[in-house]
PDB file of C-alpha atoms in Angstrom:
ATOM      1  CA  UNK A   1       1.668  29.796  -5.286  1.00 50.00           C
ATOM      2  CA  UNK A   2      -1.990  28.875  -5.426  1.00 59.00           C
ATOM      3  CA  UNK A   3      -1.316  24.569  -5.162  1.00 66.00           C
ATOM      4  CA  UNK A   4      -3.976  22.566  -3.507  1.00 76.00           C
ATOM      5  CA  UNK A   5      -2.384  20.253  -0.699  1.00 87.00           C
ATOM      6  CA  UNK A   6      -3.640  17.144   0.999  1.00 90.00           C
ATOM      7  CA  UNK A   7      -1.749  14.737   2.516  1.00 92.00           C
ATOM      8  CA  UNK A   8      -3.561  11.522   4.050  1.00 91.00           C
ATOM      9  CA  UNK A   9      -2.039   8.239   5.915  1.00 92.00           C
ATOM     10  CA  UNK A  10      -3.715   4.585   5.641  1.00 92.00           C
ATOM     11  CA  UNK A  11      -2.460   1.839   7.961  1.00 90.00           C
ATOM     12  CA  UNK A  12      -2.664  -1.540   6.434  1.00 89.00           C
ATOM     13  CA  UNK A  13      -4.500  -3.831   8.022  1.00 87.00           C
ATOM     14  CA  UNK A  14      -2.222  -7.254   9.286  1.00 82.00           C
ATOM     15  CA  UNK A  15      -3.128  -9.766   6.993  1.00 83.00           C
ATOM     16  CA  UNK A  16      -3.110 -13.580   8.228  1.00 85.00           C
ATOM     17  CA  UNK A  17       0.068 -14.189   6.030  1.00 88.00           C
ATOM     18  CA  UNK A  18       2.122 -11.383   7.916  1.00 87.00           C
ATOM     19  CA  UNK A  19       1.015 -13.335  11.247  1.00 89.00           C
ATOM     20  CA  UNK A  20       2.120 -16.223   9.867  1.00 93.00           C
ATOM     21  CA  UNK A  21       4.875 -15.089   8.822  1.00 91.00           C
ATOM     22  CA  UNK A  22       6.600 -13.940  11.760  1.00 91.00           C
ATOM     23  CA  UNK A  23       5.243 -17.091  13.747  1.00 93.00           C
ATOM     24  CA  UNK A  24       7.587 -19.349  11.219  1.00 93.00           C
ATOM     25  CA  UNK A  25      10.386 -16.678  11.851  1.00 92.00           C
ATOM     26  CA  UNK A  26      10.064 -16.647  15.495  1.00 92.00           C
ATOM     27  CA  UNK A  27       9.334 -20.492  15.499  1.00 93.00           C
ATOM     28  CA  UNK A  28      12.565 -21.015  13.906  1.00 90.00           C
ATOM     29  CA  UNK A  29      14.784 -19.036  16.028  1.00 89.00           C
ATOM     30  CA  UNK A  30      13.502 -21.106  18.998  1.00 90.00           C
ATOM     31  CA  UNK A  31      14.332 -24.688  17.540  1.00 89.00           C
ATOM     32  CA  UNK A  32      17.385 -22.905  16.790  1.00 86.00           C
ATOM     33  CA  UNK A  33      18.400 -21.855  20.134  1.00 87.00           C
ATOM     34  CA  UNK A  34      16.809 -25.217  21.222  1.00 87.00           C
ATOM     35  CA  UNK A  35      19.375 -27.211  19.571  1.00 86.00           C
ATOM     36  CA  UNK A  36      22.610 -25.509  20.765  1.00 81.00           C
ATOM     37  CA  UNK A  37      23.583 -28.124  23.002  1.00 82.00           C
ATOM     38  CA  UNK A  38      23.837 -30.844  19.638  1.00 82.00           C
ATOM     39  CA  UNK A  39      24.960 -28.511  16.998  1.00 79.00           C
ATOM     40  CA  UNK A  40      27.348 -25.955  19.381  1.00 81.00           C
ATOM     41  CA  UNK A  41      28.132 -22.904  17.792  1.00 85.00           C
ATOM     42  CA  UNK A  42      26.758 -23.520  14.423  1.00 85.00           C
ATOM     43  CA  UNK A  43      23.430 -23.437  15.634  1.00 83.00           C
ATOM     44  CA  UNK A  44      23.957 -20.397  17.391  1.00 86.00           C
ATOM     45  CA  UNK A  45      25.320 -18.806  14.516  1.00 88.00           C
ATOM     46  CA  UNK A  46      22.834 -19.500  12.561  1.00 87.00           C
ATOM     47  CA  UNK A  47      20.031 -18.329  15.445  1.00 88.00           C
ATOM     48  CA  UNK A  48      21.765 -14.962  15.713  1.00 90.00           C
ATOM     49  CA  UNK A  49      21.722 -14.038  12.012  1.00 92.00           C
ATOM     50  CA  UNK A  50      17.949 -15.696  11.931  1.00 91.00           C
ATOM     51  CA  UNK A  51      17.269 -13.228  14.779  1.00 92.00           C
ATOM     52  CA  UNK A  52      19.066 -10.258  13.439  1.00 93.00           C
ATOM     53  CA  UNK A  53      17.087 -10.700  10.149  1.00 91.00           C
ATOM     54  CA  UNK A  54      13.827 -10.754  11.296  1.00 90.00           C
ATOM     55  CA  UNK A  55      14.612  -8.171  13.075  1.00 89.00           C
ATOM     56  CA  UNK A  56      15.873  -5.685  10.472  1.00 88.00           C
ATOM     57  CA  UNK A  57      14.587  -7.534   6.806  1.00 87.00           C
ATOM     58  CA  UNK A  58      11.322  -9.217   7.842  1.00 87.00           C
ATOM     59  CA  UNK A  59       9.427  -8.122  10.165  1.00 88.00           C
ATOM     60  CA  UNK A  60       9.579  -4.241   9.580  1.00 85.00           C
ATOM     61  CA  UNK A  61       8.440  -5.457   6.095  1.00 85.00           C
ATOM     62  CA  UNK A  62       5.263  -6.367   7.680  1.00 87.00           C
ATOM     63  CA  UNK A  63       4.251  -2.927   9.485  1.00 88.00           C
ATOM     64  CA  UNK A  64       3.178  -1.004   6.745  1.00 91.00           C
ATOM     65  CA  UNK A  65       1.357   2.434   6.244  1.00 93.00           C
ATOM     66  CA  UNK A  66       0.605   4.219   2.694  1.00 94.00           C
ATOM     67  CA  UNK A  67       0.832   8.027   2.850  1.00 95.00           C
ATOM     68  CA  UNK A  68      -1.017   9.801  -0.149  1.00 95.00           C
ATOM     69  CA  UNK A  69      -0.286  12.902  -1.061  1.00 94.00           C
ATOM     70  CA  UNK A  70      -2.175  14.931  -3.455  1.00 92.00           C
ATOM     71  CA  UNK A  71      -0.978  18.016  -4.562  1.00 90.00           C
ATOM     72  CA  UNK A  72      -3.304  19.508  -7.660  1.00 85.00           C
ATOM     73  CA  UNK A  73      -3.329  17.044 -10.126  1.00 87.00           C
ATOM     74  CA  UNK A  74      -0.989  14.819  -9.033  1.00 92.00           C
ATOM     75  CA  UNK A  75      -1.232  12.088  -6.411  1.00 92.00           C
ATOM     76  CA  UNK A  76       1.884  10.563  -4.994  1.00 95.00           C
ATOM     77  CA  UNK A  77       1.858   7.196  -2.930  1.00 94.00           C
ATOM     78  CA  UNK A  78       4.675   6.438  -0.460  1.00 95.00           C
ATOM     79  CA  UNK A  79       4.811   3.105   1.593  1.00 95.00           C
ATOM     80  CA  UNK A  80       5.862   3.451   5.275  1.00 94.00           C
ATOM     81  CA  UNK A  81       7.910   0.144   6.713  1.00 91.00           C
ATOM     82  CA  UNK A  82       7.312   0.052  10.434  1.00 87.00           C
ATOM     83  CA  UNK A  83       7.135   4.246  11.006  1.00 86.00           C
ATOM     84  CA  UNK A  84      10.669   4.449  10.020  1.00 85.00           C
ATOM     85  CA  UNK A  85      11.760   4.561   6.484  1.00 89.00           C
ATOM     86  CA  UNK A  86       9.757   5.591   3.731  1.00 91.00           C
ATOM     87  CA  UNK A  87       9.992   5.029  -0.216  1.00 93.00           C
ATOM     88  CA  UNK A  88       7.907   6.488  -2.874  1.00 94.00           C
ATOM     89  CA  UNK A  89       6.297   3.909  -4.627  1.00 92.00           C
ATOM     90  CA  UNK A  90       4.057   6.083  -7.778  1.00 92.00           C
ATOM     91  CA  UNK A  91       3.816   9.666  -8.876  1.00 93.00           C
ATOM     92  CA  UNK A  92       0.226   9.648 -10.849  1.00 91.00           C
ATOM     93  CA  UNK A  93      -1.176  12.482 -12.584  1.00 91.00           C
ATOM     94  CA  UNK A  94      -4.745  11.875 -11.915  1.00 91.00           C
ATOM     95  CA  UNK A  95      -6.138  13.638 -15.542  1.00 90.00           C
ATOM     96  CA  UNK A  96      -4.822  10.838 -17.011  1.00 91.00           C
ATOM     97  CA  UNK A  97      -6.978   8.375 -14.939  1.00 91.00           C
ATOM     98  CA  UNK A  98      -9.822   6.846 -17.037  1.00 91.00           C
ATOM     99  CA  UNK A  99     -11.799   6.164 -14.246  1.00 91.00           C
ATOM    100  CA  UNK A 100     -12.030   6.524 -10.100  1.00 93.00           C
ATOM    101  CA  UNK A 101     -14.875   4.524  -8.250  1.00 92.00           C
ATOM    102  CA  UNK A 102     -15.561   2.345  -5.826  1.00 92.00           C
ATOM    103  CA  UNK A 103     -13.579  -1.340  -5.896  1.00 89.00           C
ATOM    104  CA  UNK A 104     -17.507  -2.560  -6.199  1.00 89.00           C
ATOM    105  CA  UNK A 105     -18.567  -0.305  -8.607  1.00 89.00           C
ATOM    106  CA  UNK A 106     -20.245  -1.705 -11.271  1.00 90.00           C
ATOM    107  CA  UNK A 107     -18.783   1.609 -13.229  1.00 90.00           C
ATOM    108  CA  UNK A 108     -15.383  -1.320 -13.364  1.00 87.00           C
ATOM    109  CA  UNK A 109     -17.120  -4.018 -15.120  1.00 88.00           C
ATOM    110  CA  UNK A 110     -15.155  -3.264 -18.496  1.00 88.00           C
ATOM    111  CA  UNK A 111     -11.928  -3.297 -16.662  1.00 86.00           C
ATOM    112  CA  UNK A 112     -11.647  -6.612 -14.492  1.00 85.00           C
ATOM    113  CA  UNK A 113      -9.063  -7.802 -16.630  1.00 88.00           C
ATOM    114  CA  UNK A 114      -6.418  -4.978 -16.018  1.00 89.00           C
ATOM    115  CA  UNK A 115      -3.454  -5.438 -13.245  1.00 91.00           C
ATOM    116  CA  UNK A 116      -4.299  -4.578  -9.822  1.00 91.00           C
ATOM    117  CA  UNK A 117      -1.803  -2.738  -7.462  1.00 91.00           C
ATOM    118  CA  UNK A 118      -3.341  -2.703  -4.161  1.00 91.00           C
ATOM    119  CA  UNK A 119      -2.140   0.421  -1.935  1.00 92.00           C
ATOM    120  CA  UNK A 120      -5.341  -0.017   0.056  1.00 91.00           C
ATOM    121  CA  UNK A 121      -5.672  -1.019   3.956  1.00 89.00           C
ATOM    122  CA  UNK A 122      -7.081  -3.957   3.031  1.00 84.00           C
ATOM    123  CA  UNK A 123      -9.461  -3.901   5.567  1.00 82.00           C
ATOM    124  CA  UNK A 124     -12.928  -5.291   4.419  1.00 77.00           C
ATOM    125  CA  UNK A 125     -15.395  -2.740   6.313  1.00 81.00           C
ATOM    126  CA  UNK A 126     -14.516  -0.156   4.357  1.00 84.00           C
ATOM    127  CA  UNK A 127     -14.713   0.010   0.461  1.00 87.00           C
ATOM    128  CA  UNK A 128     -11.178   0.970  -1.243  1.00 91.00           C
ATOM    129  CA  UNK A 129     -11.545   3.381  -4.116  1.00 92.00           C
ATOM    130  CA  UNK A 130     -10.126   2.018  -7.964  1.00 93.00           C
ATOM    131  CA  UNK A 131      -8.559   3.911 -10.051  1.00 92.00           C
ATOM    132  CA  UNK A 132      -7.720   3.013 -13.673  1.00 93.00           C
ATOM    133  CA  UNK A 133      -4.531   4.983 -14.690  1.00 92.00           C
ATOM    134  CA  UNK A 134      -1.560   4.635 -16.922  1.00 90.00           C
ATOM    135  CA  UNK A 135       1.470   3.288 -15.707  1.00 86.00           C
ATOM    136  CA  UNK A 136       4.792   2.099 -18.182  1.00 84.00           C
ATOM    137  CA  UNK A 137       2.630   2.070 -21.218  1.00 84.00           C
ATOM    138  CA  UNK A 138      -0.075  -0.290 -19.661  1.00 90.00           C
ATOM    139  CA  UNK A 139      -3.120   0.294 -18.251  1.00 90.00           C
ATOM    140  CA  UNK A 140      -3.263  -0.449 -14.382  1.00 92.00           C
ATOM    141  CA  UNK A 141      -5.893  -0.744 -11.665  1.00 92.00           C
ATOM    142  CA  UNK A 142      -4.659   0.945  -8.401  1.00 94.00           C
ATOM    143  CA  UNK A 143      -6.932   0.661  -5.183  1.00 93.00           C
ATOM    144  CA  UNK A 144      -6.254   3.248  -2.687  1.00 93.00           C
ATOM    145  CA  UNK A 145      -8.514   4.363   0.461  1.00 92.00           C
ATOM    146  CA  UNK A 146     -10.064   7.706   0.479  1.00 91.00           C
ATOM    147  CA  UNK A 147     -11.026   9.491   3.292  1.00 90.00           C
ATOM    148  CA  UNK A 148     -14.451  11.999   3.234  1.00 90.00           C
ATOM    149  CA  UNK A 149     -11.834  15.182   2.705  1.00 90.00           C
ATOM    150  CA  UNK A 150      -9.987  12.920   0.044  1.00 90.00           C
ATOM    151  CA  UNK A 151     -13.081  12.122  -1.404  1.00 90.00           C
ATOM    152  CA  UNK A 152     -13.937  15.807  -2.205  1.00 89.00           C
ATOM    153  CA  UNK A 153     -10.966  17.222  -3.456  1.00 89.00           C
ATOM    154  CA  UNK A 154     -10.610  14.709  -5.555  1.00 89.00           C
ATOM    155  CA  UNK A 155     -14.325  14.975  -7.047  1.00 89.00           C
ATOM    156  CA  UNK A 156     -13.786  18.469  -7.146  1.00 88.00           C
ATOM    157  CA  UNK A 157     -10.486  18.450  -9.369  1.00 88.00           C
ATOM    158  CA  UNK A 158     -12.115  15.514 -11.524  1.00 88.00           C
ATOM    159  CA  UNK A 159     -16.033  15.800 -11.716  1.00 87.00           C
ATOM    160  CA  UNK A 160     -16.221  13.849 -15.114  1.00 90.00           C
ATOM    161  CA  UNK A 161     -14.541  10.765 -13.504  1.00 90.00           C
ATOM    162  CA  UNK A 162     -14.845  10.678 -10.446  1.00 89.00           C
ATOM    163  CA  UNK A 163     -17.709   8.236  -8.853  1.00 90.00           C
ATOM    164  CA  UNK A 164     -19.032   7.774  -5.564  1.00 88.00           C
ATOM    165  CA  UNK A 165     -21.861   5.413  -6.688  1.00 80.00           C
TER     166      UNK A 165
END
């Protein structure tokens, strides 16, 4: 068994909306318990299912990590929810991939107009990587963040389209 492993984990960054987010939630739960004494046990009915949730729908939601896995040719992508439970999102076989550069690259001109799944940490200091694959008969754009190791397996297994730019 001669199969190439690499296995890397990307934290998304907390976008404004997720901050948001749970300030509504938590903003609500407090008028909520706030107006007990007028609406009795109605309001703290509603309060404790608010609470409860946040707790378990929303706000683990919100605390996400991508794991990518590469394994040869293929590159799986799993999503994280708050270090707990995990669920594969893709399984991509990477010679199928037209292209893999840089978001910025001008190498992506040609294909602005394509979807774009973004399993990146979103975090503007560093560049994510875009990579234009096949996916349910239609042609996707799927921006993940490579590190340096990443990086050279990956232009290793696919010199021809593979781009650092």
């Amino acid at each position: 068994m001669n199969d190439a492993y690499y296995e890397l984990l990307v934290a998304r960054k907390h976008r404004s909306l997720d901050v948001l987010i749970k300030a509504v939630t938590i903003a609500a739960i407090v008028v909520l318990i706030l107006i007990i004494p007028l609406f009795g046990i109605l309001a703290m009915f509603a309060a404790a299912i608010l609470g409860v949730a946040a707790y378990f729908l929303i706000f683990p939601k919100l605390d996400i990590e991508y794991e990518y896995s590469l394994v040869n040719h293929d590159l799986e992508i799993d999503v994280i929810y708050c270090k707990r439970k995990r669920k594969q999102l893709i399984t991509l076989d990477l010679r199928q991939a037209e292209i893999i550069a840089p978001a910025s690259s001008h190498r992506l001109d040609s294909y602005q107009r394509l979807k774009r799944i973004d399993y990146s940490a979103g975090d503007t200091s560093q560049t994510p990587y875009a990579m234009v694959i096949p996916k349910q008969q239609e042609m996707v754009c799927i921006l993940i963040q490579l590190d340096d190791v990443m990086e050279n397996r990956l232009r290793g297994i696919l010199p021809r389209i593979f781009f650092v730019d």
